[in-house]
Amino acid sequence: MTLHNTITVPNFDEFNGEVYTQVITPVQDIVFEGANAAQRIIFDSAWLGLFGFSLIISLILATISIYSMLRIRQIRKRENEYYAKQPLSSVARRVFDMDDTTTEGSAHRLRWRDVLRHVSSENKNDWRQAILEADVMLDDVITSRGYSGESLGEKMKQVKRNDINSIEEAWEAHKYRNRVAHEGSSFDLTHRDVKRVIGLYEKVFKELGYKLD
């Protein structure tokens, strides 16, 4: 009698598939999830770090800007106070018909009193004269600060808001003056408008350190 032994050969393909499914795939998933989590953490940390750095730089720049603006205003105020007390040049004294002791500040006060005298009149021609004289004073003041040009308008175009805060008021007053000068008697002046415009000139002069009282 012949005995036959049957040997069963394992199916390694099925075994490898089960191992891959049960062991390798979960491990890969864990590794991928860990890598993604690490990337998110690194990205979030980098973004927060960049945001914090940008915020600090912005605060520093804002502080420097504010300090610089305040410092510039202090310096200009001192300059205006200084020059307002300085004697007029020989040319200016001839123009204003002043003596050697007259300062720029006192000359402006005298001219301003004349402007107010015209404003207080009941005569419209005096009101026109007040506007024209105030504009001439504005031209002198702008010129004295180093601005040049053939007209007051050209000079004021060079002025920046942080140089003269009331430059918009100066423009409004100057445009009103142009209407008075160009339209002549056909331009209907009202006492109220004249007083308001003279107030605009006064605001500019006082900002620049001229004592008009």
XYZ file of C-alpha atoms in Angstrom:
213
model
C 0.000 0.000 0.000
C 1.337 3.372 -1.018
C 0.983 6.400 1.331
C 0.691 9.847 -0.184
C 1.537 12.863 2.049
C -0.114 16.114 0.996
C 1.815 19.288 1.842
C -0.179 22.516 1.786
C 1.909 25.476 0.596
C 0.853 28.756 2.241
C -0.467 31.469 -0.024
C 2.073 34.197 0.639
C 0.226 36.711 -1.544
C -2.807 36.532 0.703
C -0.597 36.673 3.766
C 1.264 39.739 2.516
C -2.027 41.429 1.674
C -3.375 40.823 5.164
C -0.167 42.080 6.759
C -0.241 45.216 4.605
C -3.886 45.842 5.401
C -3.723 45.106 9.111
C -0.259 46.433 9.967
C 1.370 48.575 7.306
C -1.651 50.692 6.348
C -2.490 51.758 9.937
C 1.147 52.599 10.549
C 1.242 54.698 7.382
C -1.941 56.484 8.410
C -0.448 57.274 11.804
C 2.762 58.535 10.208
C 0.880 60.697 7.685
C -1.408 62.147 10.355
C 1.570 62.900 12.549
C 3.378 64.578 9.684
C 0.335 66.687 8.834
C -0.113 67.673 12.465
C 3.548 68.610 12.695
C 3.246 70.718 9.546
C 0.219 72.523 10.944
C 2.013 73.195 14.211
C 5.089 74.488 12.398
C 2.978 76.662 10.072
C 0.889 78.074 12.928
C 3.995 78.783 14.980
C 5.711 80.493 12.058
C 2.620 82.577 11.284
C 2.208 83.649 14.901
C 5.886 84.510 15.082
C 5.716 86.568 11.898
C 2.544 88.332 13.078
C 4.113 89.159 16.432
C 7.288 90.457 14.781
C 5.279 92.614 12.341
C 3.176 93.998 15.181
C 6.253 94.973 17.182
C 7.855 96.667 14.153
C 4.605 98.547 13.410
C 4.360 99.802 16.986
C 7.983 100.947 16.928
C 7.507 102.812 13.625
C 4.272 104.408 14.835
C 5.993 105.567 18.029
C 8.891 107.042 16.056
C 6.488 108.837 13.675
C 4.448 110.364 16.497
C 7.568 111.463 18.355
C 9.035 113.000 15.187
C 5.844 114.955 14.453
C 5.668 116.317 17.994
C 9.355 117.197 17.952
C 9.083 118.995 14.597
C 6.145 121.046 15.887
C 8.126 122.043 18.977
C 11.114 123.092 16.892
C 9.002 125.124 14.448
C 7.145 126.808 17.272
C 10.455 127.895 18.815
C 11.697 129.076 15.414
C 8.559 131.146 14.873
C 8.842 132.682 18.334
C 12.500 133.480 17.692
C 12.081 135.058 14.258
C 9.048 137.040 15.366
C 11.333 138.933 17.748
C 14.147 139.583 15.273
C 14.700 143.060 13.801
C 13.498 143.633 10.274
C 15.981 143.866 7.443
C 16.735 147.253 5.924
C 14.599 146.386 2.884
C 11.644 145.403 5.046
C 11.978 148.560 7.135
C 11.757 150.668 3.965
C 8.690 148.746 2.797
C 6.926 149.082 6.137
C 8.310 152.549 6.832
C 9.504 151.406 10.281
C 12.470 152.376 12.407
C 15.409 150.150 13.417
C 13.741 148.889 16.608
C 10.696 147.468 14.835
C 10.499 143.665 14.855
C 8.705 141.477 12.376
C 6.151 140.631 15.020
C 5.340 144.242 15.869
C 5.138 145.139 12.163
C 2.536 142.435 11.660
C 0.562 143.708 14.637
C 0.465 147.210 13.184
C -0.595 145.968 9.767
C -3.195 143.695 11.320
C -4.696 146.574 13.282
C -5.100 148.410 10.005
C -6.874 145.364 8.540
C -9.260 145.230 11.508
C -9.904 148.946 11.198
C -11.040 148.428 7.613
C -13.204 145.474 8.645
C -14.984 147.503 11.327
C -15.976 150.120 8.747
C -19.431 150.284 7.175
C -17.897 150.929 3.760
C -17.607 147.937 1.413
C -14.520 149.427 -0.193
C -12.825 149.257 3.208
C -13.830 145.609 3.484
C -12.201 144.922 0.121
C -9.082 146.717 1.291
C -9.010 144.575 4.438
C -9.138 141.355 2.414
C -6.450 142.524 -0.010
C -4.133 143.684 2.772
C -4.578 140.466 4.755
C -3.643 138.480 1.649
C -0.505 140.579 1.154
C 0.432 139.795 4.755
C -0.127 136.089 4.058
C 2.152 136.320 1.023
C 4.872 137.918 3.165
C 4.525 135.227 5.822
C 4.664 132.332 3.336
C 7.663 133.909 1.601
C 9.468 134.389 4.923
C 9.264 130.633 5.486
C 11.338 129.943 2.375
C 8.651 129.272 -0.235
C 9.199 130.896 -3.625
C 7.099 131.493 -6.714
C 5.672 134.192 -8.944
C 2.405 134.280 -7.016
C 1.081 133.400 -3.589
C -0.807 130.489 -5.138
C 2.416 128.988 -6.519
C 4.083 129.327 -3.128
C 1.210 127.709 -1.257
C 1.207 124.735 -3.642
C 4.588 123.841 -2.151
C 3.267 123.870 1.410
C 2.419 120.485 2.909
C -0.247 119.943 5.538
C 2.311 118.899 8.166
C 4.223 122.150 7.518
C 1.227 124.424 8.087
C -1.855 122.745 9.540
C -4.109 125.628 8.522
C -3.005 125.644 4.873
C -6.568 124.756 3.784
C -7.859 127.861 5.558
C -5.143 129.878 3.816
C -6.300 128.541 0.450
C -9.942 129.347 1.184
C -9.090 132.907 2.203
C -6.827 133.417 -0.835
C -9.527 132.175 -3.246
C -11.979 134.615 -1.681
C -9.421 137.387 -2.139
C -9.072 136.470 -5.826
C -12.802 136.892 -6.333
C -12.677 140.276 -4.601
C -9.753 141.388 -6.770
C -10.936 140.015 -10.115
C -14.680 140.613 -9.940
C -14.360 144.073 -8.420
C -17.566 145.879 -7.507
C -19.674 143.163 -9.142
C -18.712 140.780 -6.346
C -21.293 141.130 -3.593
C -19.447 141.451 -0.298
C -21.237 140.802 2.964
C -19.890 141.908 6.302
C -20.405 138.427 7.677
C -18.318 136.780 4.933
C -15.561 139.361 5.268
C -15.292 138.774 9.013
C -15.223 135.024 8.487
C -12.443 135.226 5.878
C -10.401 137.608 8.022
C -10.759 135.002 10.762
C -9.174 132.438 8.423
C -6.165 134.683 7.843
C -5.902 135.250 11.590
C -5.877 131.501 12.249
C -2.945 131.026 9.868
C -0.930 133.892 11.338
C -1.453 132.720 14.909
C -0.466 129.156 14.053
C 2.799 130.485 12.637
C 3.561 132.292 15.879
C 2.501 135.865 15.125
C 0.899 137.685 18.031
C -1.687 140.012 16.540
C -3.233 141.390 19.745
